[in-house]
Coordinates of C-alpha atoms in Angstrom, one line a residue:
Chain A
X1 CA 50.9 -86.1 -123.8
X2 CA 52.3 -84.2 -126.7
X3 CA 50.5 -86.4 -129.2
X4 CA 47.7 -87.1 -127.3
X5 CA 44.8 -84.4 -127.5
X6 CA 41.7 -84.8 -124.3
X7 CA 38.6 -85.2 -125.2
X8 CA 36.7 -85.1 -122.3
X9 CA 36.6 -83.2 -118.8
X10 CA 38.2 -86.0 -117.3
X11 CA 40.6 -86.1 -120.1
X12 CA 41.2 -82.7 -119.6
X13 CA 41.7 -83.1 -115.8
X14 CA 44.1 -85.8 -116.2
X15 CA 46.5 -83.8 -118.6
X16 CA 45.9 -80.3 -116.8
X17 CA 46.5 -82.0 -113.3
X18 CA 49.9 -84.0 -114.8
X19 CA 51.4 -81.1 -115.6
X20 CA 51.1 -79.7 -111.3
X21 CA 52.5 -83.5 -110.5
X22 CA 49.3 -84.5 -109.2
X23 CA 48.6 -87.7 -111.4
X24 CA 47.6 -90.1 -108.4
X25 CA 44.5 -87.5 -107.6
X26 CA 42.8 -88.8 -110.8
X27 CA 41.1 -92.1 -110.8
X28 CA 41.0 -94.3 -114.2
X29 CA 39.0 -96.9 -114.1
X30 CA 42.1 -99.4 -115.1
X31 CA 40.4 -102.6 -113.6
X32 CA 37.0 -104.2 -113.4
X33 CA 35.7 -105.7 -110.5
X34 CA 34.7 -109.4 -111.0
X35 CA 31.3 -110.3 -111.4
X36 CA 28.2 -108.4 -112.6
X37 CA 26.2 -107.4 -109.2
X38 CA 28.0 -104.1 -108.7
X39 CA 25.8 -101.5 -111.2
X40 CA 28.2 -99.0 -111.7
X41 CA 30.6 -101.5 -113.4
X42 CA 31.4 -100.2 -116.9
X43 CA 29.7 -103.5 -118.7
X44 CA 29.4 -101.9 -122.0
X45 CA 33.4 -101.1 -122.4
X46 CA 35.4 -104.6 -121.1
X47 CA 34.8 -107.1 -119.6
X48 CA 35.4 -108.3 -116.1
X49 CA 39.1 -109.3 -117.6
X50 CA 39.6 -105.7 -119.2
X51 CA 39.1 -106.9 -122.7
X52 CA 36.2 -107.2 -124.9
X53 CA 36.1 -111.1 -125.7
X54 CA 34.0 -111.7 -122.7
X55 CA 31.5 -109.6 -123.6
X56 CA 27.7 -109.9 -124.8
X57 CA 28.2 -112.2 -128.1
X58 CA 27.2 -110.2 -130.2
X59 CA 27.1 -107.1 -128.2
X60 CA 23.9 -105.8 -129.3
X61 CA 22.4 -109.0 -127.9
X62 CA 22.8 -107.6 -124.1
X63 CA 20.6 -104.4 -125.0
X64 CA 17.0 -105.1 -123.8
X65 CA 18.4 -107.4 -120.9
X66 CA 19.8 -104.6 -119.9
X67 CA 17.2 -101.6 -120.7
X68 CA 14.0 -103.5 -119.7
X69 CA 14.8 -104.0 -116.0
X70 CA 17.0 -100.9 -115.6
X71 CA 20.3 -103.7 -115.1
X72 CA 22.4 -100.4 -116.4
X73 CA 20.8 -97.6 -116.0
X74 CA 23.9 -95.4 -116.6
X75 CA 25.0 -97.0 -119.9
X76 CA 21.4 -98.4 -121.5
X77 CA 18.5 -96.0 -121.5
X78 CA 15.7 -97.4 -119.0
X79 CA 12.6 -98.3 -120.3
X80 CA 11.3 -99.2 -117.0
X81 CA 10.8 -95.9 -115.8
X82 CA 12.2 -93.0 -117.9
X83 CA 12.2 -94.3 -121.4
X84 CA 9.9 -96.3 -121.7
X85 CA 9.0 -96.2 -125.7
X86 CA 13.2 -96.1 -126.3
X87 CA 12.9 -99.8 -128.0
X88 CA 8.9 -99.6 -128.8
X89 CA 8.9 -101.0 -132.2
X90 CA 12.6 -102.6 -132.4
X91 CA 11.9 -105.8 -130.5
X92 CA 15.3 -107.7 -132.1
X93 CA 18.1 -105.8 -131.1
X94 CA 20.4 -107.3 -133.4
X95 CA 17.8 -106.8 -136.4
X96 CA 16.8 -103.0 -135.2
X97 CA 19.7 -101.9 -133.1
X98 CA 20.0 -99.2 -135.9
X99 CA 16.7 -98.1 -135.2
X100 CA 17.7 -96.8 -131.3
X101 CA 17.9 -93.4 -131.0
X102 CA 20.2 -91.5 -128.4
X103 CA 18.3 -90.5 -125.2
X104 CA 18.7 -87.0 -123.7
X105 CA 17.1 -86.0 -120.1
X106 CA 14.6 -83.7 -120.7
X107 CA 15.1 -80.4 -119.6
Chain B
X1 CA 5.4 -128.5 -113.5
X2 CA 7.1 -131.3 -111.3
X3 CA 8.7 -130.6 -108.1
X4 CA 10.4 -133.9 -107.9
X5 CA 13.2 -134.8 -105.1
X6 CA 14.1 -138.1 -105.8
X7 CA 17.1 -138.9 -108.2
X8 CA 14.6 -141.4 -109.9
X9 CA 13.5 -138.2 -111.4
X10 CA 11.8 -139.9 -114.9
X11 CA 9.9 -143.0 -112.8
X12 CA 8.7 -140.3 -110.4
X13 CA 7.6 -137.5 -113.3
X14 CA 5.4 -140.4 -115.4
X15 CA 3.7 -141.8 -111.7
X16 CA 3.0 -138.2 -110.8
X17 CA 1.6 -137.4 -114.3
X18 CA -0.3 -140.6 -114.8
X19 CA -2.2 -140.1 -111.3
X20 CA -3.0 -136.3 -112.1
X21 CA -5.9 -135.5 -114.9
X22 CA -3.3 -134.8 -117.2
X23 CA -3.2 -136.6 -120.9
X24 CA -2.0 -139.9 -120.6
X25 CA 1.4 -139.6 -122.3
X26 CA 2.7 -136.3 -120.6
X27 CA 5.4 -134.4 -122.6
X28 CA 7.4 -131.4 -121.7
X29 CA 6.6 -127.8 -122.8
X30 CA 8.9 -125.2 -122.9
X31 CA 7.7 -121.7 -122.0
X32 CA 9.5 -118.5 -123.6
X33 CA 8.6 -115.1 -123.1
X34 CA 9.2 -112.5 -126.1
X35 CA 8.9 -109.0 -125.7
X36 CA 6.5 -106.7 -126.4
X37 CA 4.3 -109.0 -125.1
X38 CA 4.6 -112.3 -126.2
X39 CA 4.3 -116.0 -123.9
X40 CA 5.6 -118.7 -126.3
X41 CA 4.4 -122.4 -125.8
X42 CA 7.3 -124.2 -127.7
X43 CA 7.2 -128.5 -127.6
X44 CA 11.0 -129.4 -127.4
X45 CA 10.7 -132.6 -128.9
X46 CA 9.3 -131.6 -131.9
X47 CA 11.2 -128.2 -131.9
X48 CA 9.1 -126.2 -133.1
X49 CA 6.5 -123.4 -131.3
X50 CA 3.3 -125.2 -130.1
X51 CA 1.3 -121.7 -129.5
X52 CA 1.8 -117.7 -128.8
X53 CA -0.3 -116.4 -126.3
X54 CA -0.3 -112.0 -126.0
X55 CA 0.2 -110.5 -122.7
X56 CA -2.2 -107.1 -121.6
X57 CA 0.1 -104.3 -120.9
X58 CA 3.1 -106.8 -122.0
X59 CA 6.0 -104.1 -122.6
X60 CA 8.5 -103.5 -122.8
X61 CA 8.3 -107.5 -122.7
X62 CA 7.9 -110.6 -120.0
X63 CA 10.3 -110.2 -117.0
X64 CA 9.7 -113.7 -115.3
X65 CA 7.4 -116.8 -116.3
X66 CA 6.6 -118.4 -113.3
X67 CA 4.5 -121.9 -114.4
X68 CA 1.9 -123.6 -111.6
X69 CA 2.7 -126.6 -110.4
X70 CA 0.2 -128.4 -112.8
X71 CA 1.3 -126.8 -115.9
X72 CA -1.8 -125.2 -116.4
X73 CA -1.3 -121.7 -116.4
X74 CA 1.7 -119.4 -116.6
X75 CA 2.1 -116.3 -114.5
X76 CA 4.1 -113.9 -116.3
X77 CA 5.9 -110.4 -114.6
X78 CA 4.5 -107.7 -117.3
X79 CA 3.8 -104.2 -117.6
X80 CA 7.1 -102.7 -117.1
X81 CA 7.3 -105.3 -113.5
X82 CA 3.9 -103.4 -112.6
X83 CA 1.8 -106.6 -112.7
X84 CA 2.0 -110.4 -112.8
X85 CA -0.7 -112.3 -115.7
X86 CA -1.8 -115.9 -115.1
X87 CA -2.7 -117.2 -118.5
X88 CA -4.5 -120.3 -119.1
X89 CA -2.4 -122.5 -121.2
X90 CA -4.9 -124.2 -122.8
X91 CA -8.1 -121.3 -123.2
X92 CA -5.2 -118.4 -123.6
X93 CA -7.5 -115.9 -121.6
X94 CA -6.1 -114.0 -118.5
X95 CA -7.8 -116.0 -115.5
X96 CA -5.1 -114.0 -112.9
X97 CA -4.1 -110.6 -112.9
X98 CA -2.4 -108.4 -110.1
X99 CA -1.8 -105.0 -110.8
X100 CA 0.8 -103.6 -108.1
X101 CA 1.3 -99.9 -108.5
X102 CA -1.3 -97.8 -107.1
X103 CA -0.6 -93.9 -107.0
X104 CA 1.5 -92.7 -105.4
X105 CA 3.1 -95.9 -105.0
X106 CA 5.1 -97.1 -107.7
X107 CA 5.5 -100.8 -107.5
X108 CA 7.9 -103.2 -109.1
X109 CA 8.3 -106.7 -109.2
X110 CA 11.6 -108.5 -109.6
X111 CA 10.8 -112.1 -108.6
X112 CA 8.1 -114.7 -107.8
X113 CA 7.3 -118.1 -107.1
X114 CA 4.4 -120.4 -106.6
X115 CA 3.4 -122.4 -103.6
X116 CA 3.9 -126.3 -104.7
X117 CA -0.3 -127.0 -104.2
X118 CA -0.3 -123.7 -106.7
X119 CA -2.5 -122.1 -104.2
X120 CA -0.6 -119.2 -103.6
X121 CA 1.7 -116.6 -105.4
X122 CA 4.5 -115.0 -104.4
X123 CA 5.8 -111.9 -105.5
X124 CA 8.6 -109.7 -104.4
X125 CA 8.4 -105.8 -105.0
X126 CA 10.3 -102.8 -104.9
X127 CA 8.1 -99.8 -103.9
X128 CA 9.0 -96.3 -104.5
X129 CA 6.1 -93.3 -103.4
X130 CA 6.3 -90.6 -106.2
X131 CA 5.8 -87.3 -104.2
X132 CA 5.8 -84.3 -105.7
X133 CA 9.2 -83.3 -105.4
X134 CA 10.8 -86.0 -104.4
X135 CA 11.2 -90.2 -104.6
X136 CA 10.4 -92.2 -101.4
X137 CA 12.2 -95.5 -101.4
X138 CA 10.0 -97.9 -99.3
X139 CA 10.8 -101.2 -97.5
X140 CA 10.9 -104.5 -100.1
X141 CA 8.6 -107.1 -99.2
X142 CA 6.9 -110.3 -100.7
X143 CA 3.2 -109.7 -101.7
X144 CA 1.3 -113.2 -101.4
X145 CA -1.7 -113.6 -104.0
X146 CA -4.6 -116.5 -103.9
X147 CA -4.2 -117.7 -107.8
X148 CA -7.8 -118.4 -107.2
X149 CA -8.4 -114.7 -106.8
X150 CA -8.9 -113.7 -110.1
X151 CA -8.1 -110.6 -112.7
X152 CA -8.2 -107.9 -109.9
X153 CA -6.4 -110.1 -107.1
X154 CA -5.2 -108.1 -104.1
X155 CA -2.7 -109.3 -101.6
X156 CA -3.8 -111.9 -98.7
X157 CA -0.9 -110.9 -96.9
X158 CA 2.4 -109.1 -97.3
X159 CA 5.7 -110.1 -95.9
X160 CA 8.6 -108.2 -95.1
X161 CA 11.5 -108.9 -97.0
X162 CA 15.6 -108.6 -97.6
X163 CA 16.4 -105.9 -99.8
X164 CA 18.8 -106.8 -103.0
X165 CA 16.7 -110.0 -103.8
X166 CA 16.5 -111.6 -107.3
X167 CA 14.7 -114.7 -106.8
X168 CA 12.5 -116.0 -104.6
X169 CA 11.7 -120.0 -104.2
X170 CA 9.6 -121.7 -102.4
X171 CA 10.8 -124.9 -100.6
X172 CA 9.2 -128.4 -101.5
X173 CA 6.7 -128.8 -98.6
X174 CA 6.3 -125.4 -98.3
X175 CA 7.4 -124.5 -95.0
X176 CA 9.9 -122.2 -96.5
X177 CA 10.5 -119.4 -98.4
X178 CA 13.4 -118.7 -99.3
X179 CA 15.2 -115.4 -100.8
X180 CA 18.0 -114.8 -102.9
X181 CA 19.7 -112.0 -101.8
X182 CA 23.7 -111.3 -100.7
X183 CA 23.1 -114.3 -99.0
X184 CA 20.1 -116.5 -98.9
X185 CA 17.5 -115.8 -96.2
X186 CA 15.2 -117.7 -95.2
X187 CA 11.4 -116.5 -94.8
X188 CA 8.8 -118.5 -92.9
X189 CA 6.2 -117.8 -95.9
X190 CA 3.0 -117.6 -93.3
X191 CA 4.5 -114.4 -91.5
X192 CA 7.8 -113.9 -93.4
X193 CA 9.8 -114.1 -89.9
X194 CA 13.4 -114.8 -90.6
X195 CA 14.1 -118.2 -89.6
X196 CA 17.3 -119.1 -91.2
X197 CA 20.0 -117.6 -93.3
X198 CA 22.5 -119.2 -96.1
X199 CA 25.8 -117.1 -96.1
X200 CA 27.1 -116.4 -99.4
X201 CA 28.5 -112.8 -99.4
X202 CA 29.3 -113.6 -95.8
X203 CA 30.4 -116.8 -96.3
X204 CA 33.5 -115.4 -94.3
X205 CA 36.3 -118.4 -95.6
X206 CA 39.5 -117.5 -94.5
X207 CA 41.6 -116.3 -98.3
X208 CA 38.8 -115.2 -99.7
X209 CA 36.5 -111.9 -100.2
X210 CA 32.9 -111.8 -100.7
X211 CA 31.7 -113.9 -103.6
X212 CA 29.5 -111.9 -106.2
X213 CA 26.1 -113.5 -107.1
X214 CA 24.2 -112.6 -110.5
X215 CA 20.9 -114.4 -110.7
X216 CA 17.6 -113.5 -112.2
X217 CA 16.8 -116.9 -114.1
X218 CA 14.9 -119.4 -112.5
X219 CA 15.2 -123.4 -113.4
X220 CA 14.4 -125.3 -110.6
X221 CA 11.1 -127.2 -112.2
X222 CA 12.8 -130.5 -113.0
X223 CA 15.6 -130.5 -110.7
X224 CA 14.3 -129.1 -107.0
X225 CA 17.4 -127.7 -106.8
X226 CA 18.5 -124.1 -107.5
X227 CA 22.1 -123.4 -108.9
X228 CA 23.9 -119.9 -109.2
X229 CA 27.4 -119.4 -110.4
X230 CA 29.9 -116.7 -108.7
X231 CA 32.7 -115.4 -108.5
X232 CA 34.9 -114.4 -105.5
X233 CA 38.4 -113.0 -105.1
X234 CA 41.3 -114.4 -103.2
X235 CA 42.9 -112.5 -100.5
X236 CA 45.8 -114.8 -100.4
X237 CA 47.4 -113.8 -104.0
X238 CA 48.1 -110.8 -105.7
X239 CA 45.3 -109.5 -107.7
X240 CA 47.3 -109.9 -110.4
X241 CA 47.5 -113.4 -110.2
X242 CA 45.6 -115.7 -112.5
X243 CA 44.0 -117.6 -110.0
X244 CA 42.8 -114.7 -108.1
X245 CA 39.7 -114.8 -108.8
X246 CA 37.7 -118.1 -108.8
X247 CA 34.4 -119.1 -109.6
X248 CA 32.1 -121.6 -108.1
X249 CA 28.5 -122.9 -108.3
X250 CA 25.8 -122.4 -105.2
X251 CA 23.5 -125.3 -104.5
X252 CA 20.3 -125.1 -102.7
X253 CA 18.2 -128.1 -102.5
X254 CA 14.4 -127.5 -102.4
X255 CA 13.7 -130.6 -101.0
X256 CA 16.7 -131.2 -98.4
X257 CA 17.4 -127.6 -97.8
X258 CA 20.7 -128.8 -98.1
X259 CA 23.1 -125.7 -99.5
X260 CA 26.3 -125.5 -100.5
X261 CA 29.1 -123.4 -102.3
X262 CA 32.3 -124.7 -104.1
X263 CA 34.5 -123.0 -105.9
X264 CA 35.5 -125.1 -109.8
X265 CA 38.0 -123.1 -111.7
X266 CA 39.5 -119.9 -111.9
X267 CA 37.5 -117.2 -113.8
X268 CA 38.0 -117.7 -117.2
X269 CA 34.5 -117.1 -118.6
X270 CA 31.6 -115.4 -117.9
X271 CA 28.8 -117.1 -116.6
X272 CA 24.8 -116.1 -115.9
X273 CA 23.2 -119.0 -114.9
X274 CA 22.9 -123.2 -114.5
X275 CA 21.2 -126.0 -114.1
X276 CA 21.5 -129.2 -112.8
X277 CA 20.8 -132.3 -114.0
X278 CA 17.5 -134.1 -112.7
X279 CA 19.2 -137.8 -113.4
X280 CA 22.5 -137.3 -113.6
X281 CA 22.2 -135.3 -110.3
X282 CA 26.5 -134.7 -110.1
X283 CA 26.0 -133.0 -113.4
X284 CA 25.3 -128.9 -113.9
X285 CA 25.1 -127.2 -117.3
X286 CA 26.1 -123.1 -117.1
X287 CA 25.7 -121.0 -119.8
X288 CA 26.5 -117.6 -121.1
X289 CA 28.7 -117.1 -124.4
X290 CA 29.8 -120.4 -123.6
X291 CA 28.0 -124.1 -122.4
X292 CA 30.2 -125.8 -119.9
X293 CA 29.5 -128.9 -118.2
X294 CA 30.3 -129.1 -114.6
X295 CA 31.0 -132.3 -112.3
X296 CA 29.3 -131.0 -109.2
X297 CA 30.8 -134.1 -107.0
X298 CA 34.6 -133.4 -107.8
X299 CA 34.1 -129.7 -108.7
X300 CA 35.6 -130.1 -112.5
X301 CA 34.9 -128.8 -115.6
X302 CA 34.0 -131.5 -117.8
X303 CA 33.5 -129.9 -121.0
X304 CA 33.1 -126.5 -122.4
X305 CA 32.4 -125.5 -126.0
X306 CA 31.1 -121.8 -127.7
X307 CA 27.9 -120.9 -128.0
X308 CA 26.8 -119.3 -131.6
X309 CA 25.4 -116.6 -129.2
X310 CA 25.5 -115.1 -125.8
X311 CA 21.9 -117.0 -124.1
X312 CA 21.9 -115.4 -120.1
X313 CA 19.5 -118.3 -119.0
X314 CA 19.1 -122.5 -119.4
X315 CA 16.4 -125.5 -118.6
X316 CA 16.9 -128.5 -119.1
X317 CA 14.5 -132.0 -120.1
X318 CA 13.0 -133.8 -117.5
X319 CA 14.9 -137.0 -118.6
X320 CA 18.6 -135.1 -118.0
X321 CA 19.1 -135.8 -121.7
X322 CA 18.8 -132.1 -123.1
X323 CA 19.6 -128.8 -122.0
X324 CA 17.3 -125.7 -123.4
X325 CA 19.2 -122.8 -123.8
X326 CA 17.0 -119.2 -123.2
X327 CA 17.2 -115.6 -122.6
X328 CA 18.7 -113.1 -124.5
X329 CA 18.1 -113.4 -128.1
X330 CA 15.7 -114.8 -130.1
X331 CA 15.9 -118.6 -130.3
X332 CA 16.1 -121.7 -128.0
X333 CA 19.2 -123.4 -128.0
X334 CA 18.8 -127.4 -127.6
X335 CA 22.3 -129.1 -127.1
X336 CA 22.8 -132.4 -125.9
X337 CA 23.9 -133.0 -122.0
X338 CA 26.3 -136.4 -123.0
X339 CA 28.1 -134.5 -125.6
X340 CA 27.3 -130.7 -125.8
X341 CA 26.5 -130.9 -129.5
X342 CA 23.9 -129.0 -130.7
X343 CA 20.9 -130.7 -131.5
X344 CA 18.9 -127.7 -133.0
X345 CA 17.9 -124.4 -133.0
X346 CA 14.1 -123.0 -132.2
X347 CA 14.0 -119.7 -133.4
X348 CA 11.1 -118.0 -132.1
X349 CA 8.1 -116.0 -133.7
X350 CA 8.8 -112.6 -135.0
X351 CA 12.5 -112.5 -134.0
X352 CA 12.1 -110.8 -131.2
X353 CA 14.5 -110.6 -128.3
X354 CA 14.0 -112.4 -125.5
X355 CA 16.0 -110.4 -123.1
X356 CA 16.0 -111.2 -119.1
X357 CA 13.4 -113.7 -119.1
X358 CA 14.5 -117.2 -118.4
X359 CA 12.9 -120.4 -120.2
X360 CA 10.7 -122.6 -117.7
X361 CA 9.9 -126.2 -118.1
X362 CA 6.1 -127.4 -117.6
X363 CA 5.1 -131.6 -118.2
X364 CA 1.6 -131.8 -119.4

């Protein structure tokens, strides 16, 4: 850890809670279930084999199939329900993916 | 549309066309759906886009095309799932429309079908009541539409059914409805009274867990049969092990009602969705970053080449001899079902993406 710096609360977590002995209490997701039904799979990160290969080709391609009927709601902004201008406008994701703006819940 | 059962698939198509008030030479159509709002008429053959046809309320784009039996009008899933649009193929006016939501239920649609005499429409919702400080998830069921019933059609009758459901079929005579869910249930579509059930997640084989079913892309015009691809993980090996986790391809036959799941490789790929092929019955085509063609009799992988991009959905010609790749992006990919070469590319108007919504076959 001496060259590794967190970024994140879990991050943080895993160093802080290393250092009492207590690695096993934090969870990494280190595997991917196979398949696609489970929601909460990371998707965007790896692919069911833990690398990338598998993935969307190109990447960008997955976006709206994903956004428009809430497939990932955690990782794509939903445009279903609670965002639903996000991709008004940008109808080729690969062509206007640069045009997506970050989403933030509103407050 | 043909619902044909038969393997003599291409004799059958031209009798049924030639006794119907269809054109004499019938062709196949392909029908694409674009977002925001876009219905595509594209003629294969020619590759090229016949006519584009704008959906009310389209965005954020189509969710589901599902063609009548005649090939006469589309019904489309628009309006963020909130309503289903029957457009007249040929006048390119909205003759159907069924809005869904009506405060303070919030309605969504995920999957529909149409009765094979095109009478009726079936559509599966989600419905959610927005209170004021809080969601109410409510019961899913299938809301049953006559196609005859206009722009502001209202159920005829509403059906309960299984939660977790991404398509819906109906079978060839009718007499069933069946639901694709964790495993496939069977609806009697008058009352929607359970009266079978296809075990997929509990299929229960001894070795193995419970397979894992993506499906959202219909492709049953041609064929009568639906296809889905899974995955499931062995209980046998070490997780660890290559082999632990194999895929297969489900088969549901519209016609038969036969149904069955077998497993073909171990998973190497990633795979959306298939087809079969309406001549060469033994034959399936599954797609996602990669085309692979399957042997369906001896459960083999007969070919598999790359994709120039990831397409979630596929159709396929009436005559077997080409499949239509769909979905996604923004093109149809036509390869050839002897060899897998591609035979050309139909990009689509605009660019735009296609996204969920699956390419459906109509012969006019």
């Amino acid at each position: 850890m001496r060259h590794t710096k967190p970024l994140n609360d879990k991050a943080r977590r895993l160093t802080g809670l290393a250092e009492q002995g207590k690695l096993d209490e934090v969870r990494l997701m280190q595997t991917v279930p196979a398949g696609c039904a489970a929601t909460f799979d990371p998707g965007w990160e790896v692919d069911p084999f833990g690398g990338v290969a598998s993935l969307c080709q190109p990447m960008e391609a997955d976006l709206y199939g994903c956004s428009d009927p809430c497939w990932w709601p955690a990782q794509v902004p939903d445009t279903m329900n609670t965002y639903p201008d996000w991709n008004k406008g940008s109808d080729s994701a690969q062509r206007d993916w640069r045009r997506l703006a970050e989403v933030f819940p509103k407050k | 549309m043909m619902r044909v059962r038969s393997t003599s698939l291409a004799s059958l198509l031209g009798a049924a066309v030639l006794t119907a008030s269809a054109p004499a030479v019938a062709k196949d159509y392909l029908l694409a759906g674009l977002k925001p709002d876009k219905l595509v008429l594209v003629d294969p053959e020619a590759r090229k886009v016949e006519r584009t046809y704008t959906l009310q309320d389209g965005a954020p784009g189509p969710a589901m095309i599902i063609p009548s039996p005649d090939g006469r009008v589309a019904y489309v899933i628009v309006n963020r799932s909130e309503a289903i649009s029957g457009i007249d193929l040929d006048s390119g006016k909205e003759v159907f429309r069924a809005d869904l939501s009506k405060p303070p239920e919030r309605v969504k649609a995920f999957a529909a079908d149409i009765s094979p005499d095109g009478k009726e429409l079936f559509v599966y919702v989600s419905p959610v009541e927005l209170a004021s400080d809080e969601y109410k998830v409510g019961d899913t069921r299938i809301a049953v539409y006559r196609t005859s019933d206009g722009t502001a059609a209202k159920p005829v009758r509403v059906l309960p059914a299984p939660r977790r459901t991404s398509l819906i079929a109906l079978s060839h005579d009718g007499s069933k409805l069946y639901a694709l869910s964790w495993d496939v249930i069977i609806l009697d579509p008058a009352t929607g009274k359970v009266t079978g059930k296809h075990e997929m997640r509990h299929w229960g084989r001894a070795g193995y867990g419970e397979p894992d079913v993506i499906d959202a892309w219909p492709q049953w015009e041609f064929t009568g049969v639906l296809v889905s691809p899974y995955t499931v993980m062995r209980t046998d090996v070490a997780p660890t092990d290559p082999g632990a986790s194999r895929t297969g391809l489900m088969s549901l036959d519209l016609a038969s009602g036969d149904f069955s799941m077998e497993n073909f490789e171990d998973t190497t790929k990633v795979i959306f969705s298939g087809v079969i092929n309406p001549v060469r019955r033994d034959e399936a085509y599954l797609v996602y970053a990669t085309l692979t063609k399957l042997d369906r009799k001896n459960h083999k992988v007969l070919k598999r080449i790359e994709v120039d991009h990831t397409y979630y959905a596929i159709n396929i010609s009436s005559d077997g001899r080409e499949v239509y790749l769909g979905g996604t992006m923004n093109d149809i990919g036509v390869y050839s079902t002897d060899s897998l070469k591609r035979l050309a590319v139909i990009p689509l108007p605009g660019g735009a993406d296609q996204g969920i919504v699956a390419p459906r076959m109509i012969r006019r």
